[in-house]
Amino acid sequence: MISTSDFKNGKSIEMEGVLYVIVEFQHVKPGKGGAFVRTRLKNIKTGLVRDMTFKAGEKFQDAHVEDRAMQYLYKDSEGYCFMDQQSYEQYHLSPEFIGDAKDLLLENMECYVKMYNENTPIGIELPNFIYMVVVECEPAVKGDTVNNVMKKAKLVTGYEIGVPLFINQGEKIRIDTRTREYIGRG
């Protein structure tokens, strides 16, 4: 069991049979009455965020969630196939499960899959920075350099991103997967 005093951002708890991740929390000690904890909880399955308030010291079931290093292998009719780096066990994850991460997934990329109760995948986390090749972009127009001007570039996965004018087709660029923005040349 876990108490509200053990809350940390990113900690997983189980409440009413539903798995939540603590997005943020705040201990409040008012002048009158007992202390309480304001939280923002994200439902892992639906992705919805709820604001909830609990009495200080209230107990919850601790959810055992671990990040496992997995390698993305391929996409087929069943979904996306990942291989556990330790046990070499393969997991097929549905496109709904992968969500927006599919735009930045490259074959043989190492990711972290969040596992609940040893072998139930509940989420995927890409590396913070990745390198991709630009397969298509419009040529720069001379004289368009007044400010920080960006142009659209299409990556090998089909994802479109804004890049500076000096980036050309065939170049490798660095992308921040958290913000999905161009960081620099690779």
mmCIF file with all atom_site columns, C-alpha atoms in Angstrom:
data_model
loop_
_atom_site.group_PDB
_atom_site.id
_atom_site.type_symbol
_atom_site.label_atom_id
_atom_site.label_alt_id
_atom_site.label_comp_id
_atom_site.label_asym_id
_atom_site.label_entity_id
_atom_site.label_seq_id
_atom_site.pdbx_PDB_ins_code
_atom_site.Cartn_x
_atom_site.Cartn_y
_atom_site.Cartn_z
_atom_site.occupancy
_atom_site.B_iso_or_equiv
_atom_site.pdbx_formal_charge
_atom_site.auth_seq_id
_atom_site.auth_comp_id
_atom_site.auth_asym_id
_atom_site.auth_atom_id
_atom_site.pdbx_PDB_model_num
ATOM 1   C CA . MET A 1 1   ? 0.000   0.000   0.000   1.00 0.00 ? 1   MET A CA 1
ATOM 2   C CA . ILE A 1 2   ? 1.068   3.572   -0.677  1.00 0.00 ? 2   ILE A CA 1
ATOM 3   C CA . SER A 1 3   ? 0.105   6.640   1.336   1.00 0.00 ? 3   SER A CA 1
ATOM 4   C CA . THR A 1 4   ? -0.500  10.165  0.028   1.00 0.00 ? 4   THR A CA 1
ATOM 5   C CA . SER A 1 5   ? 2.747   11.175  1.761   1.00 0.00 ? 5   SER A CA 1
ATOM 6   C CA . ASP A 1 6   ? 4.593   8.840   -0.680  1.00 0.00 ? 6   ASP A CA 1
ATOM 7   C CA . PHE A 1 7   ? 3.199   10.554  -3.800  1.00 0.00 ? 7   PHE A CA 1
ATOM 8   C CA . LYS A 1 8   ? 5.738   11.575  -6.465  1.00 0.00 ? 8   LYS A CA 1
ATOM 9   C CA . ASN A 1 9   ? 5.276   12.799  -10.016 1.00 0.00 ? 9   ASN A CA 1
ATOM 10  C CA . GLY A 1 10  ? 5.307   9.779   -12.333 1.00 0.00 ? 10  GLY A CA 1
ATOM 11  C CA . LYS A 1 11  ? 4.353   7.290   -9.568  1.00 0.00 ? 11  LYS A CA 1
ATOM 12  C CA . SER A 1 12  ? 1.654   4.766   -10.515 1.00 0.00 ? 12  SER A CA 1
ATOM 13  C CA . ILE A 1 13  ? -1.286  3.898   -8.274  1.00 0.00 ? 13  ILE A CA 1
ATOM 14  C CA . GLU A 1 14  ? -4.273  1.614   -8.649  1.00 0.00 ? 14  GLU A CA 1
ATOM 15  C CA . MET A 1 15  ? -7.629  3.017   -7.607  1.00 0.00 ? 15  MET A CA 1
ATOM 16  C CA . GLU A 1 16  ? -11.018 1.314   -8.072  1.00 0.00 ? 16  GLU A CA 1
ATOM 17  C CA . GLY A 1 17  ? -9.373  -1.195  -10.415 1.00 0.00 ? 17  GLY A CA 1
ATOM 18  C CA . VAL A 1 18  ? -8.043  1.537   -12.704 1.00 0.00 ? 18  VAL A CA 1
ATOM 19  C CA . LEU A 1 19  ? -4.358  2.337   -13.180 1.00 0.00 ? 19  LEU A CA 1
ATOM 20  C CA . TYR A 1 20  ? -3.333  6.008   -12.826 1.00 0.00 ? 20  TYR A CA 1
ATOM 21  C CA . VAL A 1 21  ? -0.065  7.935   -13.064 1.00 0.00 ? 21  VAL A CA 1
ATOM 22  C CA . ILE A 1 22  ? 0.411   10.969  -10.819 1.00 0.00 ? 22  ILE A CA 1
ATOM 23  C CA . VAL A 1 23  ? 0.970   13.950  -13.115 1.00 0.00 ? 23  VAL A CA 1
ATOM 24  C CA . GLU A 1 24  ? 1.296   16.460  -10.280 1.00 0.00 ? 24  GLU A CA 1
ATOM 25  C CA . PHE A 1 25  ? 0.361   16.736  -6.625  1.00 0.00 ? 25  PHE A CA 1
ATOM 26  C CA . GLN A 1 26  ? 0.282   19.340  -3.862  1.00 0.00 ? 26  GLN A CA 1
ATOM 27  C CA . HIS A 1 27  ? 0.074   18.867  -0.091  1.00 0.00 ? 27  HIS A CA 1
ATOM 28  C CA . VAL A 1 28  ? -2.221  21.517  1.420   1.00 0.00 ? 28  VAL A CA 1
ATOM 29  C CA . LYS A 1 29  ? -2.385  22.372  5.132   1.00 0.00 ? 29  LYS A CA 1
ATOM 30  C CA . PRO A 1 30  ? -5.203  24.871  5.657   1.00 0.00 ? 30  PRO A CA 1
ATOM 31  C CA . GLY A 1 31  ? -5.516  26.933  8.850   1.00 0.00 ? 31  GLY A CA 1
ATOM 32  C CA . LYS A 1 32  ? -8.676  25.077  9.833   1.00 0.00 ? 32  LYS A CA 1
ATOM 33  C CA . GLY A 1 33  ? -9.410  21.422  9.301   1.00 0.00 ? 33  GLY A CA 1
ATOM 34  C CA . GLY A 1 34  ? -7.202  18.539  8.279   1.00 0.00 ? 34  GLY A CA 1
ATOM 35  C CA . ALA A 1 35  ? -4.514  18.483  5.633   1.00 0.00 ? 35  ALA A CA 1
ATOM 36  C CA . PHE A 1 36  ? -5.318  17.179  2.156   1.00 0.00 ? 36  PHE A CA 1
ATOM 37  C CA . VAL A 1 37  ? -3.575  16.404  -1.124  1.00 0.00 ? 37  VAL A CA 1
ATOM 38  C CA . ARG A 1 38  ? -4.622  17.834  -4.508  1.00 0.00 ? 38  ARG A CA 1
ATOM 39  C CA . THR A 1 39  ? -3.614  15.631  -7.413  1.00 0.00 ? 39  THR A CA 1
ATOM 40  C CA . ARG A 1 40  ? -3.827  15.396  -11.181 1.00 0.00 ? 40  ARG A CA 1
ATOM 41  C CA . LEU A 1 41  ? -4.099  11.739  -12.181 1.00 0.00 ? 41  LEU A CA 1
ATOM 42  C CA . LYS A 1 42  ? -3.767  10.403  -15.729 1.00 0.00 ? 42  LYS A CA 1
ATOM 43  C CA . ASN A 1 43  ? -5.702  7.259   -16.606 1.00 0.00 ? 43  ASN A CA 1
ATOM 44  C CA . ILE A 1 44  ? -3.182  5.049   -18.386 1.00 0.00 ? 44  ILE A CA 1
ATOM 45  C CA . LYS A 1 45  ? -5.686  3.290   -20.652 1.00 0.00 ? 45  LYS A CA 1
ATOM 46  C CA . THR A 1 46  ? -7.751  6.285   -21.768 1.00 0.00 ? 46  THR A CA 1
ATOM 47  C CA . GLY A 1 47  ? -5.184  9.076   -21.344 1.00 0.00 ? 47  GLY A CA 1
ATOM 48  C CA . LEU A 1 48  ? -7.737  11.307  -19.593 1.00 0.00 ? 48  LEU A CA 1
ATOM 49  C CA . VAL A 1 49  ? -6.492  13.502  -16.748 1.00 0.00 ? 49  VAL A CA 1
ATOM 50  C CA . ARG A 1 50  ? -8.600  13.901  -13.575 1.00 0.00 ? 50  ARG A CA 1
ATOM 51  C CA . ASP A 1 51  ? -8.211  16.402  -10.759 1.00 0.00 ? 51  ASP A CA 1
ATOM 52  C CA . MET A 1 52  ? -8.802  14.665  -7.430  1.00 0.00 ? 52  MET A CA 1
ATOM 53  C CA . THR A 1 53  ? -8.462  15.577  -3.756  1.00 0.00 ? 53  THR A CA 1
ATOM 54  C CA . PHE A 1 54  ? -7.603  13.092  -0.990  1.00 0.00 ? 54  PHE A CA 1
ATOM 55  C CA . LYS A 1 55  ? -7.276  13.300  2.786   1.00 0.00 ? 55  LYS A CA 1
ATOM 56  C CA . ALA A 1 56  ? -3.678  13.305  4.012   1.00 0.00 ? 56  ALA A CA 1
ATOM 57  C CA . GLY A 1 57  ? -2.602  9.767   4.908   1.00 0.00 ? 57  GLY A CA 1
ATOM 58  C CA . GLU A 1 58  ? -5.162  8.037   2.677   1.00 0.00 ? 58  GLU A CA 1
ATOM 59  C CA . LYS A 1 59  ? -3.862  4.707   1.334   1.00 0.00 ? 59  LYS A CA 1
ATOM 60  C CA . PHE A 1 60  ? -3.898  3.268   -2.192  1.00 0.00 ? 60  PHE A CA 1
ATOM 61  C CA . GLN A 1 61  ? -2.759  0.111   -3.901  1.00 0.00 ? 61  GLN A CA 1
ATOM 62  C CA . ASP A 1 62  ? 0.769   0.573   -5.274  1.00 0.00 ? 62  ASP A CA 1
ATOM 63  C CA . ALA A 1 63  ? 0.912   -0.389  -8.957  1.00 0.00 ? 63  ALA A CA 1
ATOM 64  C CA . HIS A 1 64  ? 4.102   -2.188  -9.951  1.00 0.00 ? 64  HIS A CA 1
ATOM 65  C CA . VAL A 1 65  ? 5.105   -0.547  -13.232 1.00 0.00 ? 65  VAL A CA 1
ATOM 66  C CA . GLU A 1 66  ? 8.561   -0.947  -14.737 1.00 0.00 ? 66  GLU A CA 1
ATOM 67  C CA . ASP A 1 67  ? 10.213  0.413   -17.872 1.00 0.00 ? 67  ASP A CA 1
ATOM 68  C CA . ARG A 1 68  ? 11.688  -2.306  -20.070 1.00 0.00 ? 68  ARG A CA 1
ATOM 69  C CA . ALA A 1 69  ? 14.147  -1.633  -22.852 1.00 0.00 ? 69  ALA A CA 1
ATOM 70  C CA . MET A 1 70  ? 12.640  -3.001  -26.050 1.00 0.00 ? 70  MET A CA 1
ATOM 71  C CA . GLN A 1 71  ? 13.580  -2.846  -29.683 1.00 0.00 ? 71  GLN A CA 1
ATOM 72  C CA . TYR A 1 72  ? 10.987  -1.919  -32.297 1.00 0.00 ? 72  TYR A CA 1
ATOM 73  C CA . LEU A 1 73  ? 11.201  -4.581  -35.013 1.00 0.00 ? 73  LEU A CA 1
ATOM 74  C CA . TYR A 1 74  ? 8.451   -4.083  -37.602 1.00 0.00 ? 74  TYR A CA 1
ATOM 75  C CA . LYS A 1 75  ? 4.818   -3.244  -38.337 1.00 0.00 ? 75  LYS A CA 1
ATOM 76  C CA . ASP A 1 76  ? 2.422   -5.877  -39.679 1.00 0.00 ? 76  ASP A CA 1
ATOM 77  C CA . SER A 1 77  ? -1.332  -6.522  -39.850 1.00 0.00 ? 77  SER A CA 1
ATOM 78  C CA . GLU A 1 78  ? -1.468  -7.303  -36.098 1.00 0.00 ? 78  GLU A CA 1
ATOM 79  C CA . GLY A 1 79  ? 0.227   -4.049  -35.111 1.00 0.00 ? 79  GLY A CA 1
ATOM 80  C CA . TYR A 1 80  ? 3.704   -3.052  -34.019 1.00 0.00 ? 80  TYR A CA 1
ATOM 81  C CA . CYS A 1 81  ? 6.178   -5.745  -32.944 1.00 0.00 ? 81  CYS A CA 1
ATOM 82  C CA . PHE A 1 82  ? 8.635   -5.056  -30.106 1.00 0.00 ? 82  PHE A CA 1
ATOM 83  C CA . MET A 1 83  ? 11.297  -7.386  -28.674 1.00 0.00 ? 83  MET A CA 1
ATOM 84  C CA . ASP A 1 84  ? 12.372  -7.387  -25.022 1.00 0.00 ? 84  ASP A CA 1
ATOM 85  C CA . GLN A 1 85  ? 16.151  -6.816  -24.913 1.00 0.00 ? 85  GLN A CA 1
ATOM 86  C CA . GLN A 1 86  ? 16.629  -9.197  -21.944 1.00 0.00 ? 86  GLN A CA 1
ATOM 87  C CA . SER A 1 87  ? 14.312  -12.155 -22.599 1.00 0.00 ? 87  SER A CA 1
ATOM 88  C CA . TYR A 1 88  ? 13.962  -11.775 -26.422 1.00 0.00 ? 88  TYR A CA 1
ATOM 89  C CA . GLU A 1 89  ? 10.204  -12.174 -25.988 1.00 0.00 ? 89  GLU A CA 1
ATOM 90  C CA . GLN A 1 90  ? 8.145   -10.393 -28.661 1.00 0.00 ? 90  GLN A CA 1
ATOM 91  C CA . TYR A 1 91  ? 5.067   -8.247  -28.025 1.00 0.00 ? 91  TYR A CA 1
ATOM 92  C CA . HIS A 1 92  ? 2.567   -7.110  -30.658 1.00 0.00 ? 92  HIS A CA 1
ATOM 93  C CA . LEU A 1 93  ? 1.056   -3.752  -29.736 1.00 0.00 ? 93  LEU A CA 1
ATOM 94  C CA . SER A 1 94  ? -1.976  -2.243  -31.452 1.00 0.00 ? 94  SER A CA 1
ATOM 95  C CA . PRO A 1 95  ? -1.807  1.086   -33.333 1.00 0.00 ? 95  PRO A CA 1
ATOM 96  C CA . GLU A 1 96  ? -4.159  2.618   -30.716 1.00 0.00 ? 96  GLU A CA 1
ATOM 97  C CA . PHE A 1 97  ? -1.692  1.619   -28.004 1.00 0.00 ? 97  PHE A CA 1
ATOM 98  C CA . ILE A 1 98  ? 1.240   3.242   -29.821 1.00 0.00 ? 98  ILE A CA 1
ATOM 99  C CA . GLY A 1 99  ? -0.655  6.489   -30.455 1.00 0.00 ? 99  GLY A CA 1
ATOM 100 C CA . ASP A 1 100 ? 1.352   9.442   -31.793 1.00 0.00 ? 100 ASP A CA 1
ATOM 101 C CA . ALA A 1 101 ? 4.665   7.642   -31.274 1.00 0.00 ? 101 ALA A CA 1
ATOM 102 C CA . LYS A 1 102 ? 4.105   5.776   -34.577 1.00 0.00 ? 102 LYS A CA 1
ATOM 103 C CA . ASP A 1 103 ? 5.094   8.931   -36.492 1.00 0.00 ? 103 ASP A CA 1
ATOM 104 C CA . LEU A 1 104 ? 8.623   8.761   -35.073 1.00 0.00 ? 104 LEU A CA 1
ATOM 105 C CA . LEU A 1 105 ? 9.220   4.982   -34.841 1.00 0.00 ? 105 LEU A CA 1
ATOM 106 C CA . LEU A 1 106 ? 12.083  3.612   -36.895 1.00 0.00 ? 106 LEU A CA 1
ATOM 107 C CA . GLU A 1 107 ? 12.895  -0.084  -37.278 1.00 0.00 ? 107 GLU A CA 1
ATOM 108 C CA . ASN A 1 108 ? 15.497  -1.322  -34.758 1.00 0.00 ? 108 ASN A CA 1
ATOM 109 C CA . MET A 1 109 ? 14.938  1.740   -32.541 1.00 0.00 ? 109 MET A CA 1
ATOM 110 C CA . GLU A 1 110 ? 15.298  1.118   -28.816 1.00 0.00 ? 110 GLU A CA 1
ATOM 111 C CA . CYS A 1 111 ? 12.320  2.329   -26.779 1.00 0.00 ? 111 CYS A CA 1
ATOM 112 C CA . TYR A 1 112 ? 11.016  1.843   -23.273 1.00 0.00 ? 112 TYR A CA 1
ATOM 113 C CA . VAL A 1 113 ? 7.747   -0.013  -22.854 1.00 0.00 ? 113 VAL A CA 1
ATOM 114 C CA . LYS A 1 114 ? 5.992   0.448   -19.522 1.00 0.00 ? 114 LYS A CA 1
ATOM 115 C CA . MET A 1 115 ? 4.993   -2.980  -18.172 1.00 0.00 ? 115 MET A CA 1
ATOM 116 C CA . TYR A 1 116 ? 2.314   -3.516  -15.521 1.00 0.00 ? 116 TYR A CA 1
ATOM 117 C CA . ASN A 1 117 ? 2.376   -6.725  -13.427 1.00 0.00 ? 117 ASN A CA 1
ATOM 118 C CA . GLU A 1 118 ? 5.449   -8.131  -15.199 1.00 0.00 ? 118 GLU A CA 1
ATOM 119 C CA . ASN A 1 119 ? 3.993   -8.734  -18.682 1.00 0.00 ? 119 ASN A CA 1
ATOM 120 C CA . THR A 1 120 ? 1.145   -6.344  -19.507 1.00 0.00 ? 120 THR A CA 1
ATOM 121 C CA . PRO A 1 121 ? 2.314   -3.420  -21.683 1.00 0.00 ? 121 PRO A CA 1
ATOM 122 C CA . ILE A 1 122 ? 0.583   -0.140  -20.773 1.00 0.00 ? 122 ILE A CA 1
ATOM 123 C CA . GLY A 1 123 ? 2.625   2.562   -22.487 1.00 0.00 ? 123 GLY A CA 1
ATOM 124 C CA . ILE A 1 124 ? 5.563   3.388   -24.710 1.00 0.00 ? 124 ILE A CA 1
ATOM 125 C CA . GLU A 1 125 ? 8.288   5.982   -24.266 1.00 0.00 ? 125 GLU A CA 1
ATOM 126 C CA . LEU A 1 126 ? 10.570  7.015   -27.116 1.00 0.00 ? 126 LEU A CA 1
ATOM 127 C CA . PRO A 1 127 ? 14.149  8.151   -26.520 1.00 0.00 ? 127 PRO A CA 1
ATOM 128 C CA . ASN A 1 128 ? 14.295  11.913  -25.829 1.00 0.00 ? 128 ASN A CA 1
ATOM 129 C CA . PHE A 1 129 ? 16.264  12.612  -29.020 1.00 0.00 ? 129 PHE A CA 1
ATOM 130 C CA . ILE A 1 130 ? 16.297  10.719  -32.316 1.00 0.00 ? 130 ILE A CA 1
ATOM 131 C CA . TYR A 1 131 ? 17.951  11.166  -35.706 1.00 0.00 ? 131 TYR A CA 1
ATOM 132 C CA . MET A 1 132 ? 15.977  10.922  -38.958 1.00 0.00 ? 132 MET A CA 1
ATOM 133 C CA . VAL A 1 133 ? 16.661  11.522  -42.627 1.00 0.00 ? 133 VAL A CA 1
ATOM 134 C CA . VAL A 1 134 ? 14.761  14.198  -44.543 1.00 0.00 ? 134 VAL A CA 1
ATOM 135 C CA . VAL A 1 135 ? 13.300  12.578  -47.671 1.00 0.00 ? 135 VAL A CA 1
ATOM 136 C CA . GLU A 1 136 ? 11.459  15.566  -49.069 1.00 0.00 ? 136 GLU A CA 1
ATOM 137 C CA . CYS A 1 137 ? 11.562  19.326  -48.514 1.00 0.00 ? 137 CYS A CA 1
ATOM 138 C CA . GLU A 1 138 ? 10.982  22.457  -50.512 1.00 0.00 ? 138 GLU A CA 1
ATOM 139 C CA . PRO A 1 139 ? 14.045  24.382  -51.663 1.00 0.00 ? 139 PRO A CA 1
ATOM 140 C CA . ALA A 1 140 ? 14.969  27.565  -49.796 1.00 0.00 ? 140 ALA A CA 1
ATOM 141 C CA . VAL A 1 141 ? 13.987  30.843  -51.414 1.00 0.00 ? 141 VAL A CA 1
ATOM 142 C CA . LYS A 1 142 ? 16.741  33.440  -51.468 1.00 0.00 ? 142 LYS A CA 1
ATOM 143 C CA . GLY A 1 143 ? 15.847  36.509  -49.416 1.00 0.00 ? 143 GLY A CA 1
ATOM 144 C CA . ASP A 1 144 ? 13.606  34.656  -46.927 1.00 0.00 ? 144 ASP A CA 1
ATOM 145 C CA . THR A 1 145 ? 16.111  35.050  -44.109 1.00 0.00 ? 145 THR A CA 1
ATOM 146 C CA . VAL A 1 146 ? 14.701  38.066  -42.270 1.00 0.00 ? 146 VAL A CA 1
ATOM 147 C CA . ASN A 1 147 ? 13.644  36.081  -39.198 1.00 0.00 ? 147 ASN A CA 1
ATOM 148 C CA . ASN A 1 148 ? 13.831  32.504  -37.990 1.00 0.00 ? 148 ASN A CA 1
ATOM 149 C CA . VAL A 1 149 ? 11.953  31.124  -41.008 1.00 0.00 ? 149 VAL A CA 1
ATOM 150 C CA . MET A 1 150 ? 11.022  27.434  -41.076 1.00 0.00 ? 150 MET A CA 1
ATOM 151 C CA . LYS A 1 151 ? 9.956   25.241  -43.966 1.00 0.00 ? 151 LYS A CA 1
ATOM 152 C CA . LYS A 1 152 ? 8.185   21.877  -44.022 1.00 0.00 ? 152 LYS A CA 1
ATOM 153 C CA . ALA A 1 153 ? 10.240  18.716  -44.362 1.00 0.00 ? 153 ALA A CA 1
ATOM 154 C CA . LYS A 1 154 ? 9.002   15.145  -44.719 1.00 0.00 ? 154 LYS A CA 1
ATOM 155 C CA . LEU A 1 155 ? 10.904  12.452  -42.808 1.00 0.00 ? 155 LEU A CA 1
ATOM 156 C CA . VAL A 1 156 ? 11.427  8.754   -43.650 1.00 0.00 ? 156 VAL A CA 1
ATOM 157 C CA . THR A 1 157 ? 8.421   7.809   -41.492 1.00 0.00 ? 157 THR A CA 1
ATOM 158 C CA . GLY A 1 158 ? 6.144   10.257  -43.349 1.00 0.00 ? 158 GLY A CA 1
ATOM 159 C CA . TYR A 1 159 ? 6.000   12.707  -40.447 1.00 0.00 ? 159 TYR A CA 1
ATOM 160 C CA . GLU A 1 160 ? 6.226   16.404  -41.424 1.00 0.00 ? 160 GLU A CA 1
ATOM 161 C CA . ILE A 1 161 ? 8.274   18.790  -39.311 1.00 0.00 ? 161 ILE A CA 1
ATOM 162 C CA . GLY A 1 162 ? 9.367   22.426  -39.504 1.00 0.00 ? 162 GLY A CA 1
ATOM 163 C CA . VAL A 1 163 ? 13.098  22.841  -40.255 1.00 0.00 ? 163 VAL A CA 1
ATOM 164 C CA . PRO A 1 164 ? 15.343  25.859  -40.988 1.00 0.00 ? 164 PRO A CA 1
ATOM 165 C CA . LEU A 1 165 ? 15.825  26.928  -44.601 1.00 0.00 ? 165 LEU A CA 1
ATOM 166 C CA . PHE A 1 166 ? 19.380  25.527  -44.860 1.00 0.00 ? 166 PHE A CA 1
ATOM 167 C CA . ILE A 1 167 ? 18.234  21.899  -44.380 1.00 0.00 ? 167 ILE A CA 1
ATOM 168 C CA . ASN A 1 168 ? 18.160  19.954  -47.652 1.00 0.00 ? 168 ASN A CA 1
ATOM 169 C CA . GLN A 1 169 ? 16.772  16.633  -48.835 1.00 0.00 ? 169 GLN A CA 1
ATOM 170 C CA . GLY A 1 170 ? 18.875  13.649  -47.706 1.00 0.00 ? 170 GLY A CA 1
ATOM 171 C CA . GLU A 1 171 ? 20.252  15.344  -44.574 1.00 0.00 ? 171 GLU A CA 1
ATOM 172 C CA . LYS A 1 172 ? 19.999  13.742  -41.144 1.00 0.00 ? 172 LYS A CA 1
ATOM 173 C CA . ILE A 1 173 ? 18.377  15.904  -38.454 1.00 0.00 ? 173 ILE A CA 1
ATOM 174 C CA . ARG A 1 174 ? 17.993  15.617  -34.676 1.00 0.00 ? 174 ARG A CA 1
ATOM 175 C CA . ILE A 1 175 ? 14.457  15.708  -33.235 1.00 0.00 ? 175 ILE A CA 1
ATOM 176 C CA . ASP A 1 176 ? 13.218  16.115  -29.663 1.00 0.00 ? 176 ASP A CA 1
ATOM 177 C CA . THR A 1 177 ? 10.484  13.453  -29.321 1.00 0.00 ? 177 THR A CA 1
ATOM 178 C CA . ARG A 1 178 ? 8.839   15.216  -26.352 1.00 0.00 ? 178 ARG A CA 1
ATOM 179 C CA . THR A 1 179 ? 8.156   18.457  -28.254 1.00 0.00 ? 179 THR A CA 1
ATOM 180 C CA . ARG A 1 180 ? 8.373   16.950  -31.773 1.00 0.00 ? 180 ARG A CA 1
ATOM 181 C CA . GLU A 1 181 ? 10.586  19.824  -32.903 1.00 0.00 ? 181 GLU A CA 1
ATOM 182 C CA . TYR A 1 182 ? 13.796  20.160  -34.887 1.00 0.00 ? 182 TYR A CA 1
ATOM 183 C CA . ILE A 1 183 ? 16.876  20.475  -32.629 1.00 0.00 ? 183 ILE A CA 1
ATOM 184 C CA . GLY A 1 184 ? 19.816  20.435  -35.040 1.00 0.00 ? 184 GLY A CA 1
ATOM 185 C CA . ARG A 1 185 ? 21.668  18.589  -37.739 1.00 0.00 ? 185 ARG A CA 1
ATOM 186 C CA . GLY A 1 186 ? 22.718  15.005  -37.171 1.00 0.00 ? 186 GLY A CA 1
#
